[in-house]
Coordinates of C-alpha atoms and ligand atoms in Angstrom, one line a residue:
X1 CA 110.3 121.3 106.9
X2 CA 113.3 119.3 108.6
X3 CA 116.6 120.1 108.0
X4 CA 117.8 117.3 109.5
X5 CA 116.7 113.9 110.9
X6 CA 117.9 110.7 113.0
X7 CA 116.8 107.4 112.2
X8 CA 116.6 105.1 114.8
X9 CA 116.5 102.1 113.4
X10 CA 119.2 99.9 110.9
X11 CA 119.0 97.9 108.2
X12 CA 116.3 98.0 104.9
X13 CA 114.0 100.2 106.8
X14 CA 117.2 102.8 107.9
X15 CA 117.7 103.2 103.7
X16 CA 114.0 103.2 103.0
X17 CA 113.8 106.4 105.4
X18 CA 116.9 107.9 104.2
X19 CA 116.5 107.2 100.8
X20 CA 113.2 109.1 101.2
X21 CA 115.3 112.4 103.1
X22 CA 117.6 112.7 100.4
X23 CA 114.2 113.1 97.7
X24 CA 113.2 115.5 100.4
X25 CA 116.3 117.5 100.7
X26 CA 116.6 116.7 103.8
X27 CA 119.6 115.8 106.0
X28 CA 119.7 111.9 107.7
X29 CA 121.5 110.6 110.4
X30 CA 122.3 107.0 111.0
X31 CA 122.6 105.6 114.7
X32 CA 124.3 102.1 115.3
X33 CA 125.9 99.7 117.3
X34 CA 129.4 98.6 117.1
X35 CA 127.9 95.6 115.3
X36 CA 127.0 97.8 112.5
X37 CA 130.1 99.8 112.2
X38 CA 130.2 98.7 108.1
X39 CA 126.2 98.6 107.2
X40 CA 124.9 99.9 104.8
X41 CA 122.4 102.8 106.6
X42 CA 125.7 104.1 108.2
X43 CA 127.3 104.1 105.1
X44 CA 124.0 105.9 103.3
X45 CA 123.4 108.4 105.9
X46 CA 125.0 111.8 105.7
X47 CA 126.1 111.4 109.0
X48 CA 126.4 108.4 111.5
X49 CA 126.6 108.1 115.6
X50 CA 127.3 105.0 117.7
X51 CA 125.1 104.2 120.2
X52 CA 126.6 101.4 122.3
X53 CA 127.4 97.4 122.1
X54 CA 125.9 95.1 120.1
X55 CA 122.8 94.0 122.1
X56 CA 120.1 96.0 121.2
X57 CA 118.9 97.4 124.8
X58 CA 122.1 99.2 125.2
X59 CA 122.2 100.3 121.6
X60 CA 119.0 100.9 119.2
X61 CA 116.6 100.3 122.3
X62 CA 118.3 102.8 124.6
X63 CA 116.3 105.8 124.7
X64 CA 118.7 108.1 126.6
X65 CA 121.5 106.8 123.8
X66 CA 119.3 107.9 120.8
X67 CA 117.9 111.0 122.8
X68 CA 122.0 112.0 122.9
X69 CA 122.7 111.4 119.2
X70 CA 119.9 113.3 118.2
X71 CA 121.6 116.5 120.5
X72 CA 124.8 115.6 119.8
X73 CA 124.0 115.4 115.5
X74 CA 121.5 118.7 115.7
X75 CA 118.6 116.1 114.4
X76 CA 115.4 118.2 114.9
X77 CA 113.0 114.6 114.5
X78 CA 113.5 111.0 114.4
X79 CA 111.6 108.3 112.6
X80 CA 112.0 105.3 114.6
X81 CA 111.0 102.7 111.6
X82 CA 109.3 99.5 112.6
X83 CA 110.4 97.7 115.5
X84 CA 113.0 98.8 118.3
X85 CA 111.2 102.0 119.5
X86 CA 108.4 102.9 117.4
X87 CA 105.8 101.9 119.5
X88 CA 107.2 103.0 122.7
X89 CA 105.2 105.7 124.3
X90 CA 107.7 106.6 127.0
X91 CA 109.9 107.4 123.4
X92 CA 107.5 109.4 122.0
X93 CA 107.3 111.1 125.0
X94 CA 110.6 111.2 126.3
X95 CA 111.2 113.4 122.2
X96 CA 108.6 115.8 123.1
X97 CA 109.9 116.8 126.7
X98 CA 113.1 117.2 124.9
X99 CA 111.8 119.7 121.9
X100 CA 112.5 116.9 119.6
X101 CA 109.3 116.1 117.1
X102 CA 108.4 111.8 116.8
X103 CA 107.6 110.9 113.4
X104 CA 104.9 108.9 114.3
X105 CA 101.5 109.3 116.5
X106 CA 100.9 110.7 119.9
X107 CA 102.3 108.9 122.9
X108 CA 98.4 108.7 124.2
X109 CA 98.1 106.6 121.1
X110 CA 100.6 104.7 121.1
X111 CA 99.8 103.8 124.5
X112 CA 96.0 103.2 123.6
X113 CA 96.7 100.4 121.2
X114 CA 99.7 99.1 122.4
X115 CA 97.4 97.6 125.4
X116 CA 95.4 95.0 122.9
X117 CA 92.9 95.1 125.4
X118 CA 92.2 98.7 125.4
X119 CA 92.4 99.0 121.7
X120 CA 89.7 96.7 121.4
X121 CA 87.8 98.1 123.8
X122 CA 88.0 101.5 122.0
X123 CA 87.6 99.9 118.6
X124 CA 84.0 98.7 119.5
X125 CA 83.1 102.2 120.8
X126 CA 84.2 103.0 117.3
X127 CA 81.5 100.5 115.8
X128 CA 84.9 98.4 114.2
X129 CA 83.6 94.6 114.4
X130 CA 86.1 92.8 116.7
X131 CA 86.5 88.9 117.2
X132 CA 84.7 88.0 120.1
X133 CA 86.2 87.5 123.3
X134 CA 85.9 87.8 127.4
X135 CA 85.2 91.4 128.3
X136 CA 88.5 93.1 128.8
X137 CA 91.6 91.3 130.9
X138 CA 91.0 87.6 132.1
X139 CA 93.3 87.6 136.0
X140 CA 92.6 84.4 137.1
X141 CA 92.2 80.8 135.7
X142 CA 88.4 80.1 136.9
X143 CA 87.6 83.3 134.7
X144 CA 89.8 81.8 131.7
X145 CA 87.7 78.9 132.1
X146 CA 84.2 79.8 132.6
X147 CA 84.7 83.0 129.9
X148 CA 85.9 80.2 127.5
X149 CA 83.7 77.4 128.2
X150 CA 80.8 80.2 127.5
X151 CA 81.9 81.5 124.2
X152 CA 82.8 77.5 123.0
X153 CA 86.4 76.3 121.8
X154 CA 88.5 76.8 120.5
X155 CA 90.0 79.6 122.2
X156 CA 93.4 82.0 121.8
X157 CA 94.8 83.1 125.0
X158 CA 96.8 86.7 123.9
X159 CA 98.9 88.7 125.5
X160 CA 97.5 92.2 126.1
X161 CA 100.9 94.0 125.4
X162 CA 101.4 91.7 122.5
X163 CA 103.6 91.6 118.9
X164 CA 105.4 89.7 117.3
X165 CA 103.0 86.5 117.8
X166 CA 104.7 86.1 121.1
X167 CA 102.1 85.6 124.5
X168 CA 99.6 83.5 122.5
X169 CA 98.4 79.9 122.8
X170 CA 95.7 78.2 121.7
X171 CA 93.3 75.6 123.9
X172 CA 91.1 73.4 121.4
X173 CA 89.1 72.0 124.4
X174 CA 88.9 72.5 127.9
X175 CA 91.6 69.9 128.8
X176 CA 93.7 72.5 127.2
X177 CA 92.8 76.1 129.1
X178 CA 94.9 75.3 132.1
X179 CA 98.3 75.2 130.6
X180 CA 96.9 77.9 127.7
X181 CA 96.4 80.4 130.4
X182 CA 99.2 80.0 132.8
X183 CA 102.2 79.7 129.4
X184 CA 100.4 82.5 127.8
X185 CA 100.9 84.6 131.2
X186 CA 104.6 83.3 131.5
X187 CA 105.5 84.2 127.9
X188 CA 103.9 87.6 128.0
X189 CA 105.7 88.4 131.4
X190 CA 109.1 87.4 130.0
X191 CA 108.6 88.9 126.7
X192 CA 106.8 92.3 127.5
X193 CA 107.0 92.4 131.6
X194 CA 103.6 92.2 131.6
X195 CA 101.3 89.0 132.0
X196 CA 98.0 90.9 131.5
X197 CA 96.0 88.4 129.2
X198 CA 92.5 88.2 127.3
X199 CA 90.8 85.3 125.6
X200 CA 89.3 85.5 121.8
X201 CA 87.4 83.0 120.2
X202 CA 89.6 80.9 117.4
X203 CA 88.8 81.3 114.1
X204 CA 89.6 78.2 111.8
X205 CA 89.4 79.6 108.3
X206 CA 89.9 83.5 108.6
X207 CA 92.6 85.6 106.0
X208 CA 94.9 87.8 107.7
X209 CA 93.6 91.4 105.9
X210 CA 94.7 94.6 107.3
X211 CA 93.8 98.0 106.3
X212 CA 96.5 101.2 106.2
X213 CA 94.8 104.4 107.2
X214 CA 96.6 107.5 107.3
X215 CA 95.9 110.8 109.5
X216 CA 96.4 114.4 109.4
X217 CA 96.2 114.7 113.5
X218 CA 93.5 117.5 113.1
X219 CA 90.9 115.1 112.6
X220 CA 91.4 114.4 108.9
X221 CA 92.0 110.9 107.6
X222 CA 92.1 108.6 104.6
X223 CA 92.4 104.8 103.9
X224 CA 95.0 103.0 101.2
X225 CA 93.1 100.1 100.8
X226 CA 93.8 96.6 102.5
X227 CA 97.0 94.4 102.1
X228 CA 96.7 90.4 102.6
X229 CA 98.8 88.5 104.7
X230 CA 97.8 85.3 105.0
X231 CA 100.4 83.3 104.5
X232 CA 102.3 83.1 107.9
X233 CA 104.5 80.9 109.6
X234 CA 104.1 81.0 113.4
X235 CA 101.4 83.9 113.6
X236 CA 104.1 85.7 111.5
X237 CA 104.3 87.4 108.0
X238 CA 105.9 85.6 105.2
X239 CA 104.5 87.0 101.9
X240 CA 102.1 89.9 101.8
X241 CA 100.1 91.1 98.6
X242 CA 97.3 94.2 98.0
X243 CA 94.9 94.0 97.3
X244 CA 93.6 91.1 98.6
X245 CA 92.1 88.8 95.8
X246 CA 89.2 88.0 98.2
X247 CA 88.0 92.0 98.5
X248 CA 86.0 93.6 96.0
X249 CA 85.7 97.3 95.8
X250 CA 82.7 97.6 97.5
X251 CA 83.8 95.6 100.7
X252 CA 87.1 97.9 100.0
X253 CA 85.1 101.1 100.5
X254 CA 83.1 100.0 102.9
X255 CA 86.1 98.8 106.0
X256 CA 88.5 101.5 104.5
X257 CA 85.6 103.9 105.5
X258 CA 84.9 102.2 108.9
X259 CA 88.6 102.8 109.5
X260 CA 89.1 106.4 108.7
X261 CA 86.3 107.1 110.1
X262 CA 87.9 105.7 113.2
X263 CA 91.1 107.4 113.4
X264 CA 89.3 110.4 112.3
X265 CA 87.5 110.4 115.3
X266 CA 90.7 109.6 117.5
X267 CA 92.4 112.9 115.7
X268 CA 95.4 110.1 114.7
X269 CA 98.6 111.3 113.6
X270 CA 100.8 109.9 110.2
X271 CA 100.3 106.4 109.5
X272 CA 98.7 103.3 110.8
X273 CA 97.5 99.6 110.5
X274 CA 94.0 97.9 111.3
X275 CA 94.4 94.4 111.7
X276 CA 91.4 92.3 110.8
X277 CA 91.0 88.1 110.2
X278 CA 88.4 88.0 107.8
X279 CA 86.0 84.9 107.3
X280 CA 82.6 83.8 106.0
X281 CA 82.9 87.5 104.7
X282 CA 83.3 89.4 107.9
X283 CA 85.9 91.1 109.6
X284 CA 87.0 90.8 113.2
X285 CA 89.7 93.7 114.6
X286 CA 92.7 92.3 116.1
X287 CA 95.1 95.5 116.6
X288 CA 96.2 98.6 115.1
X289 CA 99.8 99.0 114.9
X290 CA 100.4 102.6 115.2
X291 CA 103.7 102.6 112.9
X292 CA 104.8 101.8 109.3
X293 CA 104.6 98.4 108.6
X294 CA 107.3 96.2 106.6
X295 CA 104.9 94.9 103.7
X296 CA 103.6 99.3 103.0
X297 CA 105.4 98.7 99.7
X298 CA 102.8 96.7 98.7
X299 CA 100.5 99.5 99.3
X300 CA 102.9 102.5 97.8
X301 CA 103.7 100.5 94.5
X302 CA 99.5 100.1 93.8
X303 CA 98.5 103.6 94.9
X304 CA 101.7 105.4 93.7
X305 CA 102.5 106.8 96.9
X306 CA 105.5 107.4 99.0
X307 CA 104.0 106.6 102.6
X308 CA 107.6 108.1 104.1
X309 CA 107.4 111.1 103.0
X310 CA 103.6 111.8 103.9
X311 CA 104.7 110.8 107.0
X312 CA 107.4 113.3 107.3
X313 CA 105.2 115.7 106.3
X314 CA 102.7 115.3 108.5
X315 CA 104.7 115.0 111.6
X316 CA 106.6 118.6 110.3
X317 CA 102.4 119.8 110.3
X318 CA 102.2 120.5 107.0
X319 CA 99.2 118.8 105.5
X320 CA 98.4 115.3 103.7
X321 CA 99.1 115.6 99.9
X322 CA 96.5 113.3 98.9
X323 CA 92.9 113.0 99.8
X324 CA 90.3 109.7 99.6
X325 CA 89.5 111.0 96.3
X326 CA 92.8 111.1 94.6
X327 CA 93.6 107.5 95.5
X328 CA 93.0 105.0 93.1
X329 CA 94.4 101.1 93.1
X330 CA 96.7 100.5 89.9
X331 CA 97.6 96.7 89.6
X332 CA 98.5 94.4 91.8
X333 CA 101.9 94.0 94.2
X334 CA 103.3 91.1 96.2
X335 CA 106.2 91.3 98.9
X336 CA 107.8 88.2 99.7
X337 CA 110.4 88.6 103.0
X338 CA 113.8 87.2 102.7
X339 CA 115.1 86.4 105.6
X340 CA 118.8 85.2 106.4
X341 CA 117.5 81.4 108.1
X342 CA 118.6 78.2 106.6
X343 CA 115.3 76.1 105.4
X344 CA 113.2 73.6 106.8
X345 CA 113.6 74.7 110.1
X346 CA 114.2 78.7 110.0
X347 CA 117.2 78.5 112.0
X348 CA 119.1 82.0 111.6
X349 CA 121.6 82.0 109.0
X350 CA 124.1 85.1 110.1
X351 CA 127.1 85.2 108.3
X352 CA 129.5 86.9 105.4
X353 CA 127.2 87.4 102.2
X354 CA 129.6 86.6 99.7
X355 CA 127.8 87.2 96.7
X356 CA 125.2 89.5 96.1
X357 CA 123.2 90.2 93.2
X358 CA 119.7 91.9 93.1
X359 CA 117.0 91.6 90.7
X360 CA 115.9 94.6 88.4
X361 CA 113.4 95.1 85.4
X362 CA 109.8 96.6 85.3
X363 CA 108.1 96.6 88.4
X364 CA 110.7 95.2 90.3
X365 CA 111.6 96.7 94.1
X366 CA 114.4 95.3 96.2
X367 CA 114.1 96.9 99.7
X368 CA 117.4 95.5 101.2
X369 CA 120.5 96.6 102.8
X370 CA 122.9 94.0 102.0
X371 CA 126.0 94.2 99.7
X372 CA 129.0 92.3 98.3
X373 CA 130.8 91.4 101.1
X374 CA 128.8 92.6 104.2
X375 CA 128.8 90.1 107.7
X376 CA 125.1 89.7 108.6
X377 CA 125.5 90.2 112.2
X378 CA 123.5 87.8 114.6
X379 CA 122.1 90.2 117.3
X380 CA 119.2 91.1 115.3
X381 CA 115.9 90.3 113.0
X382 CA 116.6 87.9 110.4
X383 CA 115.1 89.8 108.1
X384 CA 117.5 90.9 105.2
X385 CA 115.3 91.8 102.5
X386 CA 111.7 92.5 100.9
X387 CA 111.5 91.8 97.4
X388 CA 108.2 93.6 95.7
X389 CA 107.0 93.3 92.1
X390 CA 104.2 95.4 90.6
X391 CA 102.0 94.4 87.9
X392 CA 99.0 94.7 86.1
X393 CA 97.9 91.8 87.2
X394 CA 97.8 89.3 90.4
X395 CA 98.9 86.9 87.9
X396 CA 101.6 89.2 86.0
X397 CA 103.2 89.6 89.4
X398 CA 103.2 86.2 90.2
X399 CA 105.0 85.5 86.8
X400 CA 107.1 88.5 87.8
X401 CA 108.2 87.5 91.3
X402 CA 109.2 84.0 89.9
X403 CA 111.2 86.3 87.1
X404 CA 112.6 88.4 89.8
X405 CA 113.6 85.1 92.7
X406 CA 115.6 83.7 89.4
X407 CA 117.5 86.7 89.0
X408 CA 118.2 87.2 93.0
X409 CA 121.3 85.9 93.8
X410 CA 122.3 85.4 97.5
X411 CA 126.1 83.5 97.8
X412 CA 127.5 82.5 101.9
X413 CA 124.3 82.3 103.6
X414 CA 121.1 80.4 103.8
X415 CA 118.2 82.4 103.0
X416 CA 114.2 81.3 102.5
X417 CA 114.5 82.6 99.0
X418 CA 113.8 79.0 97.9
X419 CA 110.8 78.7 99.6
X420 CA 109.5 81.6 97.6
X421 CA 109.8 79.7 94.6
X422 CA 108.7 76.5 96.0
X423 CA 105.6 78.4 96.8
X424 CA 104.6 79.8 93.7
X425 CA 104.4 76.7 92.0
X426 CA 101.7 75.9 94.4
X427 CA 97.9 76.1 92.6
X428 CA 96.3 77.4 96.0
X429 CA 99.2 80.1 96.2
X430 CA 98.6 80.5 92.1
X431 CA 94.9 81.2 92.9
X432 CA 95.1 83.1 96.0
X433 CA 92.7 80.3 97.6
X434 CA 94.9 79.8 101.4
X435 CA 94.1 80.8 105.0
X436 CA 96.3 82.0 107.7
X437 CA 97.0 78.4 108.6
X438 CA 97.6 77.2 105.3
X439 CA 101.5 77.5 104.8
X440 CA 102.5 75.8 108.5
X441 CA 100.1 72.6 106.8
X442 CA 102.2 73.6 103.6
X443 CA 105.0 73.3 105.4
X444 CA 104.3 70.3 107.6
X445 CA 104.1 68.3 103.7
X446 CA 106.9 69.7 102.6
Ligands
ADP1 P1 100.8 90.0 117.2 O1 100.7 91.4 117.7 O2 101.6 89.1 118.2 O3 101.3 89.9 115.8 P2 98.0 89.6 116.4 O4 96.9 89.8 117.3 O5 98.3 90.6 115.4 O6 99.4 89.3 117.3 O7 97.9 88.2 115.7 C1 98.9 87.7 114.9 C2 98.4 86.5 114.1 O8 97.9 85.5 115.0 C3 97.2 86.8 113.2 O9 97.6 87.3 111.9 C4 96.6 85.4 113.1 O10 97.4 84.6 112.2 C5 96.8 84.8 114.5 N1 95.6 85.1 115.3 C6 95.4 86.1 116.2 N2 94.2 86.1 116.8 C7 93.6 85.0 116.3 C8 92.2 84.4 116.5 N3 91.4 84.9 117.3 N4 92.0 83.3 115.8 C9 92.9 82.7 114.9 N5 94.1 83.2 114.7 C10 94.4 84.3 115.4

């Protein structure tokens, strides 16, 4: 096992990994901008290195910076979180020409699904049901047009390096393709440097289920059930819950089987997310995200696992301590994200917390780096929190999460915590009865 590793990452995910090296006896070290010089991973961490200035390029997303920590601290792996670097290939890479083991898949497969297009491609040679779309990359608008017209509208134009909901628009009729296409290409060139693009049919009333699989890189893998995230705001994640109260066990077995199967076959590494939107009871791939995800504490507090620490494992080649057999669902859990924006618009919210207080009691989680004092800083994610409850029950741990929001207290900056409660009074959030487009129509009312 590790003696010692780097995290390159900050914030709730930094502690989540740390907190999970200290269990394991094993030594962490924090990396972080001047920006962070007083949060709370550097504080947590046995041992802390800056990286550089406050914009994230020349800090958590420099590879040659985090490659030095790691030589400089005596680090022998780094878990890169979610975000920042973990699905870099020239990272993943970049550790293994320098002896130094990524906690996370292969470089080939990080590069494999990080192209949507080519992860869709190999997902259908996998027999995984995909939405339908134009055959590979679309280059030129008379393709966009005629690939579309073909398959009927509406139609999502998405960016091929993709995340992050960034590089996707949507044409409801042909008027629309023209400016579709060409914004989709702009956006995906500024946000990824690449303006590759595909079309996919849109889907009107589909959830947002995802399913986390988890390999042993020799060809073994397993599946941990799905988690829901349907409610989103802008193609992004706002409250996530497993299992899904639309998926019985059967349906459970059956695309948790698909998927193992899958990575199985691609001798996958640690672990990893299939994407799917799921309507009229079918479910379409989207992408595999070849990390761990924000909302896995959904998935650790119903199967009882600690996904970190399998992945550590894993990644140090010792072998996964669970099979298929030995994992069982146990209740129900909900994450809502709290994030430091002021409400109705979401604008960020960065700023001295002055007052912090977070909940507690059975089946309660707070996943959060925040304290008493600490100045959000605004270079990065808004994201300042997850709060998870386990219960019995979905609807224990919706009683719970309302139990848990009254308790949170958050003084000196605006957060969506609000919204969280707003929400729960809400009979279609009460009976798990929404789509992915339901909370922007929520919203819109509000
Ligand atoms: P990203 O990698 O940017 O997050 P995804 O492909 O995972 O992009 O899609 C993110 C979200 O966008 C989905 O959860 C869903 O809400 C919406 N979306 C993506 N593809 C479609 C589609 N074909 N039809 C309808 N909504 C879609």
């Amino acid at each position: 096992m590790f003696k010692k590793i780097l995290i390159a990452n900050r914030g709730e995910i930094a502690l989540r990994i740390i907190r999970a090296c200290r269990e394991m006896g094993i030594g962490s070290v924090a990396v972080h901008s001047t920006a962070d010089t007083d949060a709370m991973h550097v504080r947590m961490a046995d041992e802390a290195v800056c990286i550089g200035p406050p914009p994230s390029p020349q800090s958590y997303l420099s590879i040659a910076n985090v490659i030095s920590a790691c030589e400089i601290s005596g680090a022998e792996a780094i878990h890169p979180g979610y975000g920042f670097l973990s699905e870099n290939a020239r990272f993943s890479q970049a550790l293994h020409d320098h002896g130094i083991t990524f906690i996370g898949p292969s470089a080939d497969h990080i590069n494999l699904m990080g192209d949507k297009i080519a992860a869709k491609d190999t997902m259908i040679k996998m027999g995984v049901p995909c939405v339908p779309g134009s055959d590979g990359g679309v280059t030129d608008l008379e393709e966009a047009r005629r690939v579309s017209g073909e398959m009927g509208y509406p139609v999502i134009v998405k960016a091929a390096a993709g995340g992050g909901g960034r590089g996707m628009k949507l044409a409801k009729s042909a008027a629309e393709i023209d400016v579709a296409f060409q914004s989709a290409r702009t956006e995906a060139k500024a946000a990824f440097g690449d303006d590759a693009v595909y079309i996919e049919k849109y889907l009107g009333n589909p959830r947002h289920i995802e399913v986390q699989v988890f390999g042993d890189g020799k060809g073994g893998a397993v599946h941990l059930g799905e988690r829901d995230c349907s409610l989103q705001r802008r193609h992004q994640k706002v409250l996530e819950e497993a299992p899904s109260p639309v998926i019985d066990a059967e349906t459970r077995a059956r695309i948790g089987k698909t998927c193992a199967d899958a990575v199985a076959g691609m001798g996958y590494s640690g672990a990893g997310t299939i994407e799917f939107l799921f309507e009229d009871g079918e479910f379409y791939f989207i992408e595999m995200n070849t990390r761990l995800q924000v909302e896995h504490p959904v998935t650790e507090e119903i199967f009882g696992v600690d996904l970190v620490r399998e992945q550590i494992r894993v990644a140090a080649g010792l072998p996964m301590s669970f099979t298929q057999e030995d994992l069982t669902i146990n209740g129900h859990a909900i994450e809502c994200r709290i994030n430091a924006e002021r409400l109705p618009d979401f604008t960020p919210s960065p700023g001295a917390v002055a007052h912090y207080h977070a909940p507690g009691g059975l089946g309660v989680r707070m996943d959060s780096a925040l304290y008493h004092g600490y100045k959000i800083p605004p270079y990065y994610d808004s994201l300042i929190g997850k709060l998870i409850v386990h219960a019995p029950t979905r609807k224990e741990a919706l009683a719970r999460l309302d139990r848990a929001l009254s308790e949170l207290i958050i003084d000196g900056i605006d957060t969506t915590a609000p919204l969280f409660h707003a929400l729960l009074e809400d009979r279609a959030v009460q009976t798990g009865e929404y789509n992915i487009h339901w909370l922007e129509k929520w919203l819109d009312k509000a």
